[in-house]
Amino acid sequence: MTPPTPASTPSPDPSPTADPSSTPVPTGLDRRAFVTRVGGVAALTAAGVGSASFLRGSTPASAAPGSAPAGAPASARAAAAAGGDPLGMLQKMISFDTQNFGKGGKTRAHAEWLKGVWDAAGVPAEIIPTPQPYNVHLIARIKGTSSTAKPLLLLGHSDVVPVEQENWSVDPFAGTVKQGEVYGRGALDMKGANAASISALLRHVGEGATFDRDIIVLTDCDEEAGEYGSGWLAKNHWDKLDAGMVLTEGGWFIAQSDKTTPMLISVTRQDKVYFNLDLYADGTATHSSKPIPDSAIVSLSRAVADIGDHLAPVHLTPVTREYFAALAEATDDRRFARAIRLMLKAPSQASRERAAALVVKLSDYPYLHSALLRTTSAYVIEDAGYKENVIPSEAHVRVNCRGIPGGQKPRDFIADLRRRLRGRDIEVKVAAPEGVSEADYLDTLDKTWAGKPADLDTPLYKAIQQSSVQTYPGARFTPALFEAGTSLGPWRAKGIPGYGVYPYVISNEQLIGMHGNDERIFVEALEKGTEFMYRVFSRFRS
């Protein structure tokens, strides 16, 4: 998550036609085909010339559950059509290049298309520009029947991390379906979740449903990085975001060893604590023809090699204990279940560490389960030097860390790292926001570390739990800790409960593809996840 930014009045967003990344009219396409590709699908659908399959140019499918009745208004027909095709919606979302290279992405084209989908369904939607051109938020609001019940807010980001296109086996923005999986940047994180959730809501709208409260759908920008994310939006437009409960990305739906049978359905109620460290080494700058032993690059590389495989101590909290207990009940692997129970009952830290190592070794999702047990440290950016005939005087590496709330405090992890690097001439700096001292930032991290998980006694949590049992009857359900971060900060700061799900069963290989190469999810899992989300929202029908 990006830190909150100072409140300011958004500058007018330039016309999307001036966007240098906007799509040119391809040769051989008529005007209607071009409009479809750049965002006119919903308008054409409302006019009666489109269908859900038209979103991706495929052969029309049979009518999906929730189709609008004969004689229904055009808006209901459009909603039902779009709601019946989550794959088509996801492919369309993937087709918009919303890469965020660290200072925000270009999300306007995506927002304008999605606004068209909402408009065609008769749902008011508003684009909120930010001071950064072509980078916008989109807020849709389905009015409820009650003015007293606080709204339910669905939070999903439209920006995605960059791609290493040369390392993909397919075009990362084509939404290619291959061997039952849909590929694309954002397929998992989190355009897939957005497609499932919005498709489910549109199906309800197409059926003429009403809800017992307003449902706000915020498709935000700058979640992956940037100054104008949910924190900026909350400072400037809180009246549009005020809600009683929030649902976003988070909980994983994981499978048995066959990679497809649902095993454990989790909803996250807490995120890990995000912080960065900078490691620096100094040396003598000189001509590269005469190397000196105190090379900054060599010193830093040796230090990173020595500490890179270090694992922070295991810390179990009530939230993670409940998760692992449910995992032991859910798995078909008896050895894995026995190892988990040994870890949960371990009488000492040493025995807990041994059992945890076995848990990770036997897990089909080893990196996820290791991350849920301890503070993690990932070496993400390294830089040094500027010319091939100059030995630089400084080398630097950025370390991204995630701590467990109620586990090891960030300040204790940092102190331990400094102890391990003592005597190596490596400086460890806490990457505090500009103008904030290390001491003050550590105090802030302490407060985040001490934050309470979301309450389980809410209508949203119960809706997720009940829908899980209905949709995945052979799997276990559990609340969980999210090993990453979300945009939930502004709501959590106000005591508003926030939860997270990625509503599709995934394999470990797919999980590794998150922020990586060949990001993908199962098409069948997406469709099942859309049914799950439909059931979640059904609990709020009036």
Coordinates of C-alpha atoms in Angstrom, one line a residue:
M1 CA 0.0 0.0 0.0
T2 CA 1.1 3.5 -0.6
P3 CA 1.2 5.9 2.3
P4 CA -1.6 8.5 2.5
T5 CA -0.9 11.7 0.6
P6 CA -1.8 15.3 1.4
A7 CA -5.3 16.3 0.5
S8 CA -5.6 18.4 -2.6
T9 CA -8.2 19.4 -5.2
P10 CA -8.0 17.1 -8.2
S11 CA -7.0 18.9 -11.4
P12 CA -9.2 18.4 -14.4
D13 CA -8.3 15.2 -16.2
P14 CA -7.3 15.7 -19.8
S15 CA -9.6 14.4 -22.5
P16 CA -9.0 10.7 -23.0
T17 CA -8.6 11.3 -26.7
A18 CA -5.4 13.1 -25.9
D19 CA -4.0 10.1 -24.0
P20 CA -0.8 9.0 -25.9
S21 CA -1.5 5.4 -24.8
S22 CA -5.1 5.4 -26.3
T23 CA -5.8 2.8 -28.9
P24 CA -5.6 3.9 -32.6
V25 CA -8.2 2.8 -35.1
P26 CA -6.7 -0.5 -36.4
T27 CA -6.7 -1.0 -40.1
G28 CA -9.5 -3.2 -41.3
L29 CA -11.9 -2.4 -38.4
D30 CA -15.1 -0.5 -39.0
R31 CA -16.3 2.1 -36.6
R32 CA -18.4 -0.2 -34.5
A33 CA -15.7 -2.8 -34.1
F34 CA -13.3 0.0 -33.1
V35 CA -15.7 1.4 -30.5
T36 CA -16.1 -2.1 -29.1
R37 CA -12.4 -2.5 -28.6
V38 CA -11.9 0.7 -26.8
G39 CA -14.9 0.7 -24.5
G40 CA -18.2 1.0 -26.3
V41 CA -19.4 -2.6 -25.6
A42 CA -22.0 -1.6 -23.0
A43 CA -23.6 1.0 -25.2
L44 CA -23.9 -1.4 -28.1
T45 CA -25.3 -4.0 -25.7
A46 CA -27.9 -1.7 -24.4
A47 CA -28.8 -0.8 -28.0
G48 CA -29.6 -4.5 -28.5
V49 CA -26.8 -5.4 -30.8
G50 CA -24.4 -7.0 -28.3
S51 CA -24.3 -9.8 -25.8
A52 CA -21.9 -11.0 -23.1
S53 CA -20.0 -13.0 -25.6
F54 CA -19.6 -9.8 -27.7
L55 CA -17.2 -8.6 -25.0
R56 CA -14.6 -11.0 -26.3
G57 CA -15.8 -11.6 -29.8
S58 CA -16.7 -15.2 -29.2
T59 CA -19.7 -17.3 -30.3
P60 CA -22.8 -16.5 -28.3
A61 CA -23.2 -18.8 -25.3
S62 CA -26.5 -20.2 -24.1
A63 CA -28.4 -18.0 -21.6
A64 CA -26.8 -17.9 -18.2
P65 CA -28.6 -18.2 -14.9
G66 CA -30.1 -14.8 -14.1
S67 CA -31.0 -13.8 -17.6
A68 CA -33.4 -10.9 -17.7
P69 CA -37.0 -11.9 -18.3
A70 CA -38.6 -11.3 -21.7
G71 CA -39.8 -7.7 -22.1
A72 CA -37.3 -6.4 -19.5
P73 CA -35.8 -3.0 -20.0
A74 CA -32.7 -2.6 -22.1
S75 CA -30.7 -1.9 -19.0
A76 CA -31.7 -5.1 -17.4
R77 CA -30.9 -7.1 -20.5
A78 CA -27.5 -5.4 -20.7
A79 CA -26.8 -6.2 -17.0
A80 CA -27.9 -9.8 -17.4
A81 CA -25.8 -10.3 -20.5
A82 CA -22.6 -8.8 -18.9
G83 CA -23.3 -10.7 -15.7
G84 CA -23.5 -14.0 -17.5
D85 CA -19.9 -13.8 -18.9
P86 CA -17.2 -13.3 -16.3
L87 CA -14.6 -14.6 -18.7
G88 CA -15.5 -12.1 -21.4
M89 CA -15.4 -9.3 -18.8
L90 CA -12.0 -10.4 -17.5
Q91 CA -10.6 -10.6 -21.0
K92 CA -11.8 -7.1 -21.7
M93 CA -10.3 -5.8 -18.5
I94 CA -7.0 -7.5 -19.3
S95 CA -6.9 -5.8 -22.7
F96 CA -6.5 -2.4 -21.1
D97 CA -2.8 -1.8 -20.3
T98 CA -3.0 -0.4 -16.8
Q99 CA 0.6 -1.1 -15.8
N100 CA 1.8 0.8 -12.8
F101 CA 5.6 1.4 -12.9
G102 CA 5.7 3.0 -9.4
K103 CA 4.0 6.3 -9.9
G104 CA 0.5 5.2 -10.9
G105 CA -0.9 3.7 -14.1
K106 CA -3.2 4.9 -16.9
T107 CA -6.6 3.7 -15.9
R108 CA -8.9 6.1 -17.6
A109 CA -9.7 4.0 -20.7
H110 CA -10.5 1.0 -18.4
A111 CA -12.7 3.2 -16.2
E112 CA -14.6 4.7 -19.2
W113 CA -15.3 1.3 -20.5
L114 CA -16.5 0.0 -17.2
K115 CA -18.6 3.1 -16.6
G116 CA -20.3 2.3 -19.9
V117 CA -21.1 -1.2 -18.6
W118 CA -22.6 0.3 -15.4
D119 CA -24.5 3.0 -17.3
A120 CA -26.0 0.4 -19.7
A121 CA -27.2 -1.6 -16.7
G122 CA -28.8 1.5 -15.2
V123 CA -26.3 1.9 -12.4
P124 CA -25.0 5.4 -11.8
A125 CA -21.2 5.5 -12.0
E126 CA -18.8 8.4 -11.7
I127 CA -15.2 8.8 -12.7
I128 CA -13.0 10.6 -10.2
P129 CA -10.0 12.2 -11.8
T130 CA -6.7 12.5 -9.9
P131 CA -4.0 15.2 -10.4
Q132 CA -2.1 12.7 -12.5
P133 CA -3.4 12.6 -16.1
Y134 CA -5.2 9.5 -17.3
N135 CA -5.2 8.0 -13.8
V136 CA -8.6 7.8 -12.3
H137 CA -10.9 6.1 -9.9
L138 CA -14.4 4.8 -10.8
I139 CA -17.3 4.7 -8.3
A140 CA -20.6 2.9 -9.1
R141 CA -23.5 2.9 -6.6
I142 CA -26.4 0.5 -6.6
K143 CA -29.1 2.2 -4.5
G144 CA -30.6 0.1 -1.7
T145 CA -34.1 0.1 -0.1
S146 CA -32.9 1.3 3.3
S147 CA -31.4 4.6 4.2
T148 CA -30.4 3.4 7.7
A149 CA -28.2 0.4 6.8
K150 CA -24.6 1.4 6.1
P151 CA -23.5 0.6 2.6
L152 CA -21.4 -2.4 1.6
L153 CA -18.4 -1.3 -0.4
L154 CA -16.7 -3.6 -2.9
L155 CA -13.1 -2.5 -3.4
G156 CA -11.0 -3.6 -6.4
H157 CA -8.0 -2.0 -8.1
S158 CA -7.6 -1.5 -11.8
D159 CA -3.9 -1.0 -11.9
V160 CA -1.5 -3.9 -12.4
V161 CA 2.3 -4.3 -11.9
P162 CA 4.5 -4.2 -15.0
V163 CA 5.3 -7.2 -17.2
E164 CA 8.5 -8.7 -18.4
Q165 CA 6.9 -9.3 -21.8
E166 CA 9.8 -11.3 -23.2
N167 CA 9.3 -13.9 -20.4
W168 CA 5.6 -14.5 -21.1
S169 CA 4.5 -17.4 -23.3
V170 CA 1.5 -15.4 -24.5
D171 CA 0.6 -11.7 -25.0
P172 CA 0.0 -10.5 -21.4
F173 CA -2.8 -8.2 -22.5
A174 CA -4.7 -10.6 -24.8
G175 CA -6.6 -12.7 -22.2
T176 CA -5.5 -15.8 -24.0
V177 CA -7.3 -19.0 -22.9
K178 CA -4.9 -22.1 -23.0
Q179 CA -5.6 -25.5 -21.6
G180 CA -8.4 -24.2 -19.4
E181 CA -6.6 -21.2 -18.0
V182 CA -7.0 -17.6 -18.9
Y183 CA -3.6 -15.7 -19.0
G184 CA -3.0 -12.0 -18.6
R185 CA -1.6 -9.4 -16.3
G186 CA -4.2 -8.9 -13.6
A187 CA -5.9 -12.3 -14.3
L188 CA -5.3 -13.2 -10.7
D189 CA -4.4 -9.8 -9.1
M190 CA -7.0 -8.4 -9.3
K191 CA -9.0 -8.0 -12.5
G192 CA -10.1 -11.6 -12.1
A193 CA -11.7 -10.8 -8.8
N194 CA -13.2 -7.6 -10.2
A195 CA -14.7 -9.5 -13.1
A196 CA -16.2 -12.2 -10.8
S197 CA -17.7 -9.7 -8.4
I198 CA -19.0 -7.2 -11.0
S199 CA -20.4 -10.0 -13.1
A200 CA -22.2 -11.4 -10.0
L201 CA -23.7 -8.0 -9.2
L202 CA -24.8 -7.3 -12.8
R203 CA -26.6 -10.7 -12.7
H204 CA -28.5 -9.5 -9.7
V205 CA -29.3 -6.2 -11.4
G206 CA -30.4 -8.0 -14.5
E207 CA -32.8 -10.0 -12.5
G208 CA -34.4 -6.8 -11.1
A209 CA -33.0 -7.4 -7.6
T210 CA -33.0 -4.8 -4.9
F211 CA -30.6 -4.8 -2.0
D212 CA -31.2 -3.9 1.7
R213 CA -28.5 -1.2 1.6
D214 CA -26.5 0.7 -1.0
I215 CA -23.7 -1.3 -2.7
I216 CA -20.7 0.8 -3.6
V217 CA -18.3 -0.5 -6.2
L218 CA -15.0 1.3 -6.1
T219 CA -12.5 0.5 -8.9
D220 CA -9.5 2.3 -7.6
C221 CA -6.1 3.3 -9.0
D222 CA -2.6 3.4 -7.5
E223 CA -3.0 0.3 -5.3
E224 CA 0.2 -1.1 -6.6
A225 CA 2.0 2.2 -6.1
G226 CA 1.5 5.9 -6.4
E227 CA 0.3 9.0 -4.6
Y228 CA -3.4 9.0 -5.5
G229 CA -4.8 5.7 -4.2
S230 CA -7.5 5.0 -1.7
G231 CA -5.8 7.2 0.9
W232 CA -5.9 10.2 -1.4
L233 CA -9.5 9.4 -2.4
A234 CA -10.7 9.1 1.1
K235 CA -9.2 12.5 2.0
N236 CA -11.0 14.2 -0.9
H237 CA -14.2 12.2 -1.3
W238 CA -15.0 10.3 1.9
D239 CA -18.7 11.0 1.4
K240 CA -18.7 8.7 -1.6
L241 CA -16.8 6.0 0.2
D242 CA -18.4 5.9 3.7
A243 CA -19.5 2.3 4.3
G244 CA -20.3 -0.2 7.1
M245 CA -18.3 -3.1 5.6
V246 CA -15.7 -3.5 2.9
L247 CA -14.8 -6.5 0.7
T248 CA -11.5 -6.5 -1.3
E249 CA -8.7 -8.9 -2.4
G250 CA -7.1 -11.3 0.1
G251 CA -8.2 -14.7 1.1
W252 CA -7.0 -17.7 -1.0
F253 CA -9.1 -20.6 -2.2
I254 CA -6.5 -23.4 -2.2
A255 CA -6.8 -26.9 -3.5
Q256 CA -5.9 -30.5 -2.6
S257 CA -2.8 -32.0 -4.2
D258 CA -4.6 -32.5 -7.5
K259 CA -4.5 -28.7 -7.8
T260 CA -8.2 -28.3 -8.6
T261 CA -10.3 -29.9 -5.8
P262 CA -11.3 -27.1 -3.4
M263 CA -9.7 -27.7 0.0
L264 CA -9.7 -24.5 2.0
I265 CA -11.7 -21.3 1.4
S266 CA -10.3 -18.4 3.4
V267 CA -11.4 -14.8 4.0
T268 CA -8.7 -12.5 5.3
R269 CA -9.5 -10.2 8.2
Q270 CA -6.1 -8.6 8.6
D271 CA -3.0 -7.7 6.4
K272 CA 0.6 -8.2 7.3
V273 CA 2.6 -5.0 8.2
Y274 CA 4.4 -3.5 5.2
F275 CA 7.8 -1.8 5.6
N276 CA 10.9 -1.4 3.5
L277 CA 14.6 -1.3 4.5
D278 CA 17.6 0.0 2.5
L279 CA 21.0 -1.6 2.8
Y280 CA 24.1 0.4 1.8
A281 CA 27.7 -0.5 1.4
D282 CA 30.5 2.0 0.8
G283 CA 33.8 1.6 -0.9
T284 CA 36.5 3.5 -2.8
A285 CA 35.6 5.0 -6.1
T286 CA 38.4 4.4 -8.6
H287 CA 39.3 3.4 -12.1
S288 CA 38.1 -0.1 -13.0
S289 CA 41.5 -1.1 -14.3
K290 CA 42.9 -1.2 -10.8
P291 CA 40.4 -2.9 -8.5
I292 CA 40.6 -2.3 -4.7
P293 CA 39.5 -4.9 -2.2
D294 CA 36.9 -2.7 -0.6
S295 CA 34.4 -2.8 -3.5
A296 CA 31.0 -1.6 -2.4
I297 CA 29.3 -4.0 -4.8
V298 CA 31.2 -7.0 -3.5
S299 CA 30.7 -6.1 0.1
L300 CA 27.0 -5.7 -0.3
S301 CA 26.7 -8.9 -2.4
R302 CA 28.5 -11.0 0.2
A303 CA 26.2 -9.6 3.0
V304 CA 23.1 -10.3 1.0
A305 CA 24.3 -13.8 0.2
D306 CA 24.9 -14.5 3.9
I307 CA 21.5 -13.2 5.1
G308 CA 19.4 -13.9 2.1
D309 CA 18.4 -17.4 3.2
H310 CA 17.8 -16.4 6.8
L311 CA 14.3 -17.1 8.1
A312 CA 12.8 -14.9 10.8
P313 CA 11.4 -16.8 13.8
V314 CA 7.9 -18.5 13.7
H315 CA 5.2 -16.5 15.4
L316 CA 1.7 -17.9 15.7
T317 CA -1.2 -15.6 16.6
P318 CA -4.9 -16.4 17.2
V319 CA -5.7 -15.6 13.6
T320 CA -3.0 -17.8 12.1
R321 CA -3.6 -20.6 14.6
E322 CA -7.2 -20.8 13.5
Y323 CA -6.1 -20.8 9.9
F324 CA -3.6 -23.6 10.3
A325 CA -6.0 -25.7 12.4
A326 CA -8.6 -25.4 9.6
L327 CA -5.9 -26.4 7.1
A328 CA -5.1 -29.5 9.1
E329 CA -8.7 -30.5 9.0
A330 CA -9.1 -29.7 5.3
T331 CA -6.1 -31.5 3.8
D332 CA -6.2 -35.1 2.5
D333 CA -2.5 -35.4 3.3
R334 CA -2.3 -37.1 6.7
R335 CA 1.5 -36.4 7.1
F336 CA 0.8 -32.7 6.3
A337 CA -2.0 -32.6 8.8
R338 CA 0.1 -34.3 11.5
A339 CA 2.9 -31.8 11.0
I340 CA 0.5 -28.8 11.4
R341 CA -0.8 -30.2 14.6
L342 CA 2.7 -30.8 15.9
M343 CA 3.5 -27.1 15.2
L344 CA 0.3 -25.9 16.9
K345 CA 1.0 -27.9 20.0
A346 CA 4.7 -27.4 20.2
P347 CA 5.8 -26.7 23.8
S348 CA 8.9 -24.6 22.9
Q349 CA 10.1 -22.3 20.2
A350 CA 12.7 -24.8 19.0
S351 CA 10.2 -27.6 18.6
R352 CA 7.8 -25.1 16.9
E353 CA 10.5 -24.1 14.4
R354 CA 11.2 -27.8 13.5
A355 CA 7.5 -28.6 13.0
A356 CA 7.0 -25.4 11.0
A357 CA 9.9 -26.4 8.7
L358 CA 8.2 -29.7 8.1
V359 CA 4.8 -28.0 7.4
V360 CA 6.4 -25.8 4.7
K361 CA 8.3 -28.8 3.2
L362 CA 5.0 -30.9 2.9
S363 CA 2.8 -28.0 1.8
D364 CA 1.6 -27.8 -1.8
Y365 CA 1.7 -24.0 -1.2
P366 CA 5.1 -23.7 0.6
Y367 CA 5.8 -20.0 0.0
L368 CA 2.3 -19.0 1.1
H369 CA 2.5 -21.0 4.3
S370 CA 6.0 -19.9 5.1
A371 CA 4.9 -16.3 4.7
L372 CA 2.0 -16.8 7.1
L373 CA 4.4 -18.0 9.8
R374 CA 6.9 -15.2 10.1
T375 CA 8.2 -11.8 9.0
T376 CA 9.4 -12.1 5.4
S377 CA 12.2 -10.2 3.7
A378 CA 12.4 -10.0 0.0
Y379 CA 15.4 -8.5 -1.9
V380 CA 13.6 -6.6 -4.6
I381 CA 15.8 -3.7 -6.0
E382 CA 19.6 -3.6 -6.3
D383 CA 21.6 -0.7 -7.8
A384 CA 25.1 0.4 -8.0
G385 CA 27.5 2.0 -10.5
Y386 CA 26.9 4.3 -13.5
K387 CA 29.8 3.6 -15.9
E388 CA 31.7 0.5 -16.9
N389 CA 35.2 1.9 -16.3
V390 CA 34.3 3.3 -12.8
I391 CA 34.2 1.3 -9.6
P392 CA 31.4 3.0 -7.7
S393 CA 31.6 4.2 -4.1
E394 CA 28.2 2.9 -3.1
A395 CA 25.9 0.0 -3.6
H396 CA 22.3 -0.3 -2.4
V397 CA 19.6 -3.0 -2.1
R398 CA 15.9 -2.5 -1.2
V399 CA 14.4 -5.1 1.1
N400 CA 10.6 -5.4 1.2
C401 CA 9.4 -6.7 4.6
R402 CA 6.0 -8.0 5.8
G403 CA 5.5 -8.5 9.5
I404 CA 2.7 -10.5 11.3
P405 CA 0.4 -8.3 13.4
G406 CA 0.8 -9.5 17.0
G407 CA 3.9 -11.5 16.0
Q408 CA 7.5 -10.2 15.8
K409 CA 7.5 -6.4 15.9
P410 CA 9.1 -4.7 12.9
R411 CA 11.5 -2.8 15.2
D412 CA 12.6 -6.2 16.6
F413 CA 13.2 -7.6 13.2
I414 CA 15.2 -4.6 12.2
A415 CA 17.3 -4.7 15.3
D416 CA 18.0 -8.4 14.7
L417 CA 19.1 -7.7 11.1
R418 CA 21.4 -5.0 12.3
R419 CA 23.0 -7.4 14.8
R420 CA 23.6 -10.0 12.1
L421 CA 25.3 -7.4 9.9
R422 CA 27.4 -5.9 12.6
G423 CA 31.0 -5.5 11.7
R424 CA 30.4 -5.7 7.9
D425 CA 30.2 -2.0 7.2
I426 CA 26.6 -2.4 5.9
E427 CA 24.2 0.4 6.9
V428 CA 20.6 -0.6 7.4
K429 CA 18.2 2.3 6.9
V430 CA 14.4 2.2 7.5
A431 CA 12.7 3.6 4.5
A432 CA 10.4 6.0 6.3
P433 CA 8.2 8.4 4.4
E434 CA 9.8 11.7 3.5
G435 CA 10.1 14.0 6.5
V436 CA 9.4 11.3 9.0
S437 CA 12.1 10.2 11.4
E438 CA 12.9 6.5 11.9
A439 CA 11.7 6.7 15.5
D440 CA 8.4 8.1 14.5
Y441 CA 8.0 5.7 11.7
L442 CA 8.7 2.7 14.0
D443 CA 6.0 4.1 16.4
T444 CA 3.6 4.1 13.4
L445 CA 4.5 0.5 12.5
D446 CA 3.9 -0.5 16.2
K447 CA 0.4 0.8 15.9
T448 CA -0.3 -1.1 12.7
W449 CA 1.3 -4.2 14.3
A450 CA -1.1 -3.9 17.2
G451 CA -4.2 -3.4 15.0
K452 CA -7.1 -5.7 15.6
P453 CA -8.4 -8.1 13.0
A454 CA -11.9 -7.4 11.5
D455 CA -14.9 -8.5 13.5
L456 CA -16.4 -11.8 12.6
D457 CA -19.9 -10.8 13.7
T458 CA -20.9 -8.8 10.7
P459 CA -23.4 -9.5 7.9
L460 CA -20.6 -9.5 5.3
Y461 CA -18.5 -12.1 7.1
K462 CA -21.5 -14.3 7.6
A463 CA -22.5 -13.9 4.0
I464 CA -19.0 -15.0 2.9
Q465 CA -19.1 -18.0 5.3
Q466 CA -22.5 -19.2 4.2
S467 CA -21.7 -18.7 0.5
S468 CA -18.5 -20.7 0.9
V469 CA -20.4 -23.7 2.4
Q470 CA -23.0 -23.5 -0.4
T471 CA -20.5 -23.1 -3.3
Y472 CA -17.7 -25.4 -2.1
P473 CA -19.5 -28.0 0.1
G474 CA -16.5 -30.3 0.3
A475 CA -14.0 -27.7 1.5
R476 CA -13.3 -26.1 4.9
F477 CA -13.9 -22.4 5.5
T478 CA -11.7 -20.2 7.7
P479 CA -10.8 -16.6 8.5
A480 CA -7.1 -15.8 7.8
L481 CA -4.2 -13.4 7.6
F482 CA -3.3 -11.9 4.3
E483 CA 0.4 -12.2 3.6
A484 CA 0.4 -9.1 1.4
G485 CA -1.4 -5.7 1.6
T486 CA -4.5 -4.1 0.3
S487 CA -6.1 -0.6 -0.1
L488 CA -8.2 -1.1 3.1
G489 CA -6.2 1.4 5.2
P490 CA -8.7 4.4 5.2
W491 CA -11.6 2.2 6.3
R492 CA -9.6 0.3 8.9
A493 CA -8.4 3.6 10.3
K494 CA -12.0 4.5 11.0
G495 CA -12.8 1.1 12.6
I496 CA -14.8 -0.2 9.6
P497 CA -14.3 -3.9 9.1
G498 CA -12.6 -5.0 5.9
Y499 CA -12.3 -8.5 4.5
G500 CA -10.6 -10.0 1.5
V501 CA -11.1 -12.9 -1.0
Y502 CA -9.7 -13.9 -4.4
P503 CA -12.8 -15.8 -5.4
Y504 CA -11.3 -18.7 -7.4
V505 CA -9.5 -21.9 -6.5
I506 CA -5.8 -21.6 -7.6
S507 CA -2.8 -23.9 -7.8
N508 CA 0.6 -23.0 -6.3
E509 CA 2.0 -22.4 -9.8
Q510 CA -0.7 -19.8 -10.4
L511 CA 0.0 -18.2 -7.1
I512 CA 3.7 -17.9 -8.1
G513 CA 2.5 -16.1 -11.3
M514 CA 1.0 -13.3 -9.2
H515 CA 3.2 -10.3 -10.0
G516 CA 5.3 -12.7 -12.1
N517 CA 5.3 -14.2 -15.6
D518 CA 2.3 -16.0 -17.2
E519 CA -0.1 -14.8 -14.6
R520 CA -3.3 -17.0 -15.0
I521 CA -6.3 -18.6 -13.3
F522 CA -8.6 -21.5 -14.2
V523 CA -11.6 -20.5 -16.3
E524 CA -13.7 -23.0 -14.5
A525 CA -12.6 -21.6 -11.2
L526 CA -13.5 -18.0 -12.3
E527 CA -17.0 -19.2 -13.2
K528 CA -17.4 -21.0 -9.9
G529 CA -16.0 -18.0 -8.1
T530 CA -18.6 -15.8 -9.8
E531 CA -21.3 -18.1 -8.5
F532 CA -19.8 -17.7 -5.0
M533 CA -19.9 -13.9 -5.3
Y534 CA -23.5 -14.1 -6.6
R535 CA -24.4 -15.9 -3.4
V536 CA -22.5 -13.4 -1.2
F537 CA -24.5 -10.6 -2.7
S538 CA -27.8 -12.6 -2.5
R539 CA -27.6 -12.3 1.3
F540 CA -28.2 -8.6 0.9
R541 CA -31.2 -8.8 -1.4
S542 CA -34.3 -7.1 0.1

